[in-house]
PDB file of C-alpha atoms in Angstrom:
ATOM      1  CA  UNK A1302     -63.112   2.577  -8.222  1.00  0.00           C
ATOM      2  CA  UNK A1303     -63.379  -1.041  -9.738  1.00  0.00           C
ATOM      3  CA  UNK A1304     -59.816  -2.278  -8.073  1.00  0.00           C
ATOM      4  CA  UNK A1305     -60.888  -0.759  -4.841  1.00  0.00           C
ATOM      5  CA  UNK A1306     -64.495  -2.912  -5.013  1.00  0.00           C
ATOM      6  CA  UNK A1307     -62.490  -6.065  -5.872  1.00  0.00           C
ATOM      7  CA  UNK A1308     -60.154  -5.572  -2.716  1.00  0.00           C
ATOM      8  CA  UNK A1309     -63.256  -5.115  -0.598  1.00  0.00           C
ATOM      9  CA  UNK A1310     -65.391  -7.925  -1.887  1.00  0.00           C
ATOM     10  CA  UNK A1311     -62.025 -10.286  -1.118  1.00  0.00           C
ATOM     11  CA  UNK A1312     -61.908  -8.824   2.367  1.00  0.00           C
ATOM     12  CA  UNK A1313     -65.701  -9.078   3.126  1.00  0.00           C
ATOM     13  CA  UNK A1314     -65.847 -12.614   1.769  1.00  0.00           C
ATOM     14  CA  UNK A1315     -63.082 -13.745   4.144  1.00  0.00           C
ATOM     15  CA  UNK A1316     -64.644 -12.218   7.364  1.00  0.00           C
ATOM     16  CA  UNK A1317     -67.934 -13.314   8.898  1.00  0.00           C
ATOM     17  CA  UNK A1318     -70.922 -11.004   7.918  1.00  0.00           C
ATOM     18  CA  UNK A1319     -71.706 -10.516  11.338  1.00  0.00           C
ATOM     19  CA  UNK A1320     -68.553  -8.180  11.697  1.00  0.00           C
ATOM     20  CA  UNK A1321     -68.870  -6.259   8.621  1.00  0.00           C
ATOM     21  CA  UNK A1322     -70.400  -3.214  10.417  1.00  0.00           C
ATOM     22  CA  UNK A1323     -67.195  -2.925  12.534  1.00  0.00           C
ATOM     23  CA  UNK A1324     -65.173  -2.448   9.207  1.00  0.00           C
ATOM     24  CA  UNK A1325     -63.724   0.689   7.626  1.00  0.00           C
ATOM     25  CA  UNK A1326     -62.557  -0.108   4.359  1.00  0.00           C
ATOM     26  CA  UNK A1327     -60.676   3.152   2.886  1.00  0.00           C
ATOM     27  CA  UNK A1328     -60.531   3.521  -0.838  1.00  0.00           C
ATOM     28  CA  UNK A1329     -56.633   3.989  -2.734  1.00  0.00           C
ATOM     29  CA  UNK A1330     -55.240   7.034  -1.362  1.00  0.00           C
ATOM     30  CA  UNK A1331     -52.184   8.754  -2.072  1.00  0.00           C
ATOM     31  CA  UNK A1332     -49.031   7.631  -0.520  1.00  0.00           C
ATOM     32  CA  UNK A1333     -48.601  10.676   1.804  1.00  0.00           C
ATOM     33  CA  UNK A1334     -51.890  10.300   3.105  1.00  0.00           C
ATOM     34  CA  UNK A1335     -51.461   6.644   3.657  1.00  0.00           C
ATOM     35  CA  UNK A1336     -48.477   6.933   5.482  1.00  0.00           C
ATOM     36  CA  UNK A1337     -49.672   9.827   7.406  1.00  0.00           C
ATOM     37  CA  UNK A1338     -52.687   7.539   8.473  1.00  0.00           C
ATOM     38  CA  UNK A1339     -50.327   4.883   9.386  1.00  0.00           C
ATOM     39  CA  UNK A1340     -48.069   7.194  11.634  1.00  0.00           C
ATOM     40  CA  UNK A1341     -51.253   8.065  14.001  1.00  0.00           C
ATOM     41  CA  UNK A1342     -52.434   4.539  14.258  1.00  0.00           C
ATOM     42  CA  UNK A1343     -51.165   2.853  17.700  1.00  0.00           C
ATOM     43  CA  UNK A1344     -51.660  -0.689  16.008  1.00  0.00           C
ATOM     44  CA  UNK A1345     -51.659  -2.108  12.619  1.00  0.00           C
ATOM     45  CA  UNK A1346     -53.215  -5.116  11.371  1.00  0.00           C
ATOM     46  CA  UNK A1347     -51.113  -7.187   8.808  1.00  0.00           C
ATOM     47  CA  UNK A1348     -52.918  -6.806   5.573  1.00  0.00           C
ATOM     48  CA  UNK A1349     -55.126  -9.460   4.342  1.00  0.00           C
ATOM     49  CA  UNK A1350     -55.435 -11.504   2.416  1.00  0.00           C
ATOM     50  CA  UNK A1351     -51.943 -10.240   0.809  1.00  0.00           C
ATOM     51  CA  UNK A1352     -49.886 -10.152   4.146  1.00  0.00           C
ATOM     52  CA  UNK A1353     -46.519  -8.711   4.649  1.00  0.00           C
ATOM     53  CA  UNK A1354     -44.515  -6.463   1.842  1.00  0.00           C
ATOM     54  CA  UNK A1355     -44.481  -2.808   1.485  1.00  0.00           C
ATOM     55  CA  UNK A1356     -47.183  -1.899   3.783  1.00  0.00           C
ATOM     56  CA  UNK A1357     -45.794  -3.911   6.582  1.00  0.00           C
ATOM     57  CA  UNK A1358     -42.466  -2.965   5.883  1.00  0.00           C
ATOM     58  CA  UNK A1359     -43.502   0.708   6.108  1.00  0.00           C
ATOM     59  CA  UNK A1360     -45.297   0.515   9.164  1.00  0.00           C
ATOM     60  CA  UNK A1361     -42.429  -1.061  10.826  1.00  0.00           C
ATOM     61  CA  UNK A1362     -40.074   1.536   9.098  1.00  0.00           C
ATOM     62  CA  UNK A1363     -42.534   3.681  11.305  1.00  0.00           C
ATOM     63  CA  UNK A1364     -41.871   1.937  14.545  1.00  0.00           C
ATOM     64  CA  UNK A1365     -45.489   1.044  14.521  1.00  0.00           C
ATOM     65  CA  UNK A1366     -46.723  -2.460  15.915  1.00  0.00           C
ATOM     66  CA  UNK A1367     -47.862  -4.917  13.231  1.00  0.00           C
ATOM     67  CA  UNK A1368     -49.879  -7.720  14.191  1.00  0.00           C
ATOM     68  CA  UNK A1369     -50.806 -10.748  11.847  1.00  0.00           C
ATOM     69  CA  UNK A1370     -51.714 -14.116  11.004  1.00  0.00           C
ATOM     70  CA  UNK A1371     -48.729 -16.989  10.812  1.00  0.00           C
ATOM     71  CA  UNK A1372     -48.567 -18.644   7.037  1.00  0.00           C
ATOM     72  CA  UNK A1373     -50.276 -21.966   7.956  1.00  0.00           C
ATOM     73  CA  UNK A1374     -53.426 -20.111   8.539  1.00  0.00           C
ATOM     74  CA  UNK A1375     -53.574 -18.171   5.550  1.00  0.00           C
ATOM     75  CA  UNK A1376     -52.153 -21.065   3.320  1.00  0.00           C
ATOM     76  CA  UNK A1377     -49.705 -18.699   1.878  1.00  0.00           C
ATOM     77  CA  UNK A1378     -48.032 -21.260  -0.422  1.00  0.00           C
ATOM     78  CA  UNK A1379     -46.102 -19.020  -2.338  1.00  0.00           C
ATOM     79  CA  UNK A1380     -43.614 -17.963   0.344  1.00  0.00           C
ATOM     80  CA  UNK A1381     -42.071 -20.198   3.363  1.00  0.00           C
ATOM     81  CA  UNK A1382     -43.302 -18.002   5.794  1.00  0.00           C
ATOM     82  CA  UNK A1383     -45.302 -14.886   5.833  1.00  0.00           C
ATOM     83  CA  UNK A1384     -43.229 -11.574   5.502  1.00  0.00           C
ATOM     84  CA  UNK A1385     -44.316 -10.310   9.132  1.00  0.00           C
ATOM     85  CA  UNK A1386     -42.827 -13.599  10.361  1.00  0.00           C
ATOM     86  CA  UNK A1387     -39.527 -13.014   8.246  1.00  0.00           C
ATOM     87  CA  UNK A1388     -39.303  -9.260   9.388  1.00  0.00           C
ATOM     88  CA  UNK A1389     -39.963 -10.162  13.084  1.00  0.00           C
ATOM     89  CA  UNK A1390     -37.154 -12.871  12.884  1.00  0.00           C
ATOM     90  CA  UNK A1391     -34.528 -10.288  11.320  1.00  0.00           C
ATOM     91  CA  UNK A1392     -35.163  -7.898  14.240  1.00  0.00           C
ATOM     92  CA  UNK A1393     -35.803 -10.509  16.894  1.00  0.00           C
ATOM     93  CA  UNK A1394     -39.002  -9.886  17.982  1.00  0.00           C
ATOM     94  CA  UNK A1395     -41.757 -12.971  18.735  1.00  0.00           C
ATOM     95  CA  UNK A1396     -45.257 -13.158  19.806  1.00  0.00           C
ATOM     96  CA  UNK A1397     -46.866 -10.848  17.278  1.00  0.00           C
ATOM     97  CA  UNK A1398     -48.139 -13.554  14.725  1.00  0.00           C
ATOM     98  CA  UNK A1399     -51.049 -15.746  15.420  1.00  0.00           C
ATOM     99  CA  UNK A1400     -52.386 -19.072  14.202  1.00  0.00           C
ATOM    100  CA  UNK A1401     -55.759 -18.151  14.862  1.00  0.00           C
ATOM    101  CA  UNK A1402     -57.827 -15.466  14.771  1.00  0.00           C
ATOM    102  CA  UNK A1403     -59.216 -15.159  18.026  1.00  0.00           C
ATOM    103  CA  UNK A1404     -55.644 -15.479  19.387  1.00  0.00           C
ATOM    104  CA  UNK A1405     -55.047 -12.394  17.050  1.00  0.00           C
ATOM    105  CA  UNK A1406     -57.989 -10.349  18.551  1.00  0.00           C
ATOM    106  CA  UNK A1407     -56.858 -11.144  22.308  1.00  0.00           C
ATOM    107  CA  UNK A1408     -53.391  -9.828  21.287  1.00  0.00           C
ATOM    108  CA  UNK A1409     -54.790  -6.503  19.838  1.00  0.00           C
ATOM    109  CA  UNK A1410     -56.991  -6.310  23.112  1.00  0.00           C
ATOM    110  CA  UNK A1411     -53.838  -6.600  25.283  1.00  0.00           C
ATOM    111  CA  UNK A1412     -51.642  -4.464  23.410  1.00  0.00           C
ATOM    112  CA  UNK A1413     -54.597  -1.673  23.139  1.00  0.00           C
ATOM    113  CA  UNK A1414     -55.341  -2.170  27.009  1.00  0.00           C
ATOM    114  CA  UNK A1415     -51.863  -1.771  28.066  1.00  0.00           C
ATOM    115  CA  UNK A1416     -49.920   1.322  27.058  1.00  0.00           C
ATOM    116  CA  UNK A1417     -46.531   0.548  29.202  1.00  0.00           C
ATOM    117  CA  UNK A1418     -46.509  -2.995  26.715  1.00  0.00           C
ATOM    118  CA  UNK A1419     -47.167  -0.793  23.584  1.00  0.00           C
ATOM    119  CA  UNK A1420     -44.563   1.487  24.440  1.00  0.00           C
ATOM    120  CA  UNK A1421     -41.912  -1.798  25.167  1.00  0.00           C
ATOM    121  CA  UNK A1422     -42.871  -3.050  21.744  1.00  0.00           C
ATOM    122  CA  UNK A1423     -42.692   0.183  19.791  1.00  0.00           C
ATOM    123  CA  UNK A1424     -39.256   0.695  21.400  1.00  0.00           C
ATOM    124  CA  UNK A1425     -38.160  -2.795  20.360  1.00  0.00           C
ATOM    125  CA  UNK A1426     -39.448  -1.970  16.988  1.00  0.00           C
ATOM    126  CA  UNK A1427     -37.547   1.360  16.809  1.00  0.00           C
ATOM    127  CA  UNK A1428     -34.284  -0.076  18.119  1.00  0.00           C
ATOM    128  CA  UNK A1429     -34.136  -3.129  15.727  1.00  0.00           C
ATOM    129  CA  UNK A1430     -36.189  -1.935  12.538  1.00  0.00           C
ATOM    130  CA  UNK A1431     -32.810  -0.389  10.865  1.00  0.00           C
ATOM    131  CA  UNK A1432     -31.772  -4.353  10.426  1.00  0.00           C
ATOM    132  CA  UNK A1433     -34.678  -4.732   7.827  1.00  0.00           C
ATOM    133  CA  UNK A1434     -33.337  -1.701   5.755  1.00  0.00           C
ATOM    134  CA  UNK A1435     -29.669  -2.056   6.303  1.00  0.00           C
ATOM    135  CA  UNK A1436     -28.714  -5.665   7.096  1.00  0.00           C
ATOM    136  CA  UNK A1437     -26.899  -7.451   4.287  1.00  0.00           C
ATOM    137  CA  UNK A1438     -28.564 -10.916   5.307  1.00  0.00           C
ATOM    138  CA  UNK A1439     -31.935  -9.372   4.715  1.00  0.00           C
ATOM    139  CA  UNK A1440     -30.938  -7.899   1.231  1.00  0.00           C
ATOM    140  CA  UNK A1441     -29.540 -11.414   0.371  1.00  0.00           C
ATOM    141  CA  UNK A1442     -33.022 -13.111   1.783  1.00  0.00           C
ATOM    142  CA  UNK A1443     -35.332 -10.750  -0.376  1.00  0.00           C
ATOM    143  CA  UNK A1444     -32.822 -11.433  -3.468  1.00  0.00           C
ATOM    144  CA  UNK A1445     -33.449 -15.010  -2.916  1.00  0.00           C
ATOM    145  CA  UNK A1446     -37.501 -14.604  -2.651  1.00  0.00           C
ATOM    146  CA  UNK A1447     -37.567 -12.767  -5.599  1.00  0.00           C
ATOM    147  CA  UNK A1448     -35.359 -15.009  -7.552  1.00  0.00           C
ATOM    148  CA  UNK A1449     -37.289 -18.029  -6.677  1.00  0.00           C
ATOM    149  CA  UNK A1450     -40.367 -16.320  -7.474  1.00  0.00           C
ATOM    150  CA  UNK A1451     -39.120 -15.376 -10.889  1.00  0.00           C
ATOM    151  CA  UNK A1452     -37.900 -19.224 -11.624  1.00  0.00           C
ATOM    152  CA  UNK A1453     -40.462 -21.257 -10.149  1.00  0.00           C
TER     153      UNK A1453
END
């Protein structure tokens, strides 16, 4: 559909053409199918160019490792930090967001080649992701972000 093509164009415009053949861009799909797809992934890249948000939160809720870019690279001026950074800060995990694409790619390779590290990270996420859904400070922070977006 038209929306899928627009999103695809946005992605491809921001990635070097020599890598286009390595991408699989899926069309819009029913939420249950999408969640099943995420559940079967070993590693999830934070959505680009609109990082964080629902997709990332759902992936963390499935105990999945999400790797992404820092706010400085993405020039996300509407938020003080990426949602992914904020989520990991709340659950007490560091080192899964990166300033450059080569750093991000290197991290993906390390996690993919090291099942024990992957298991360790998934366990950390699983043991702490409840803070994203049940911590009053997290709820208040979302309220602050949405209020500032509405009135600024």
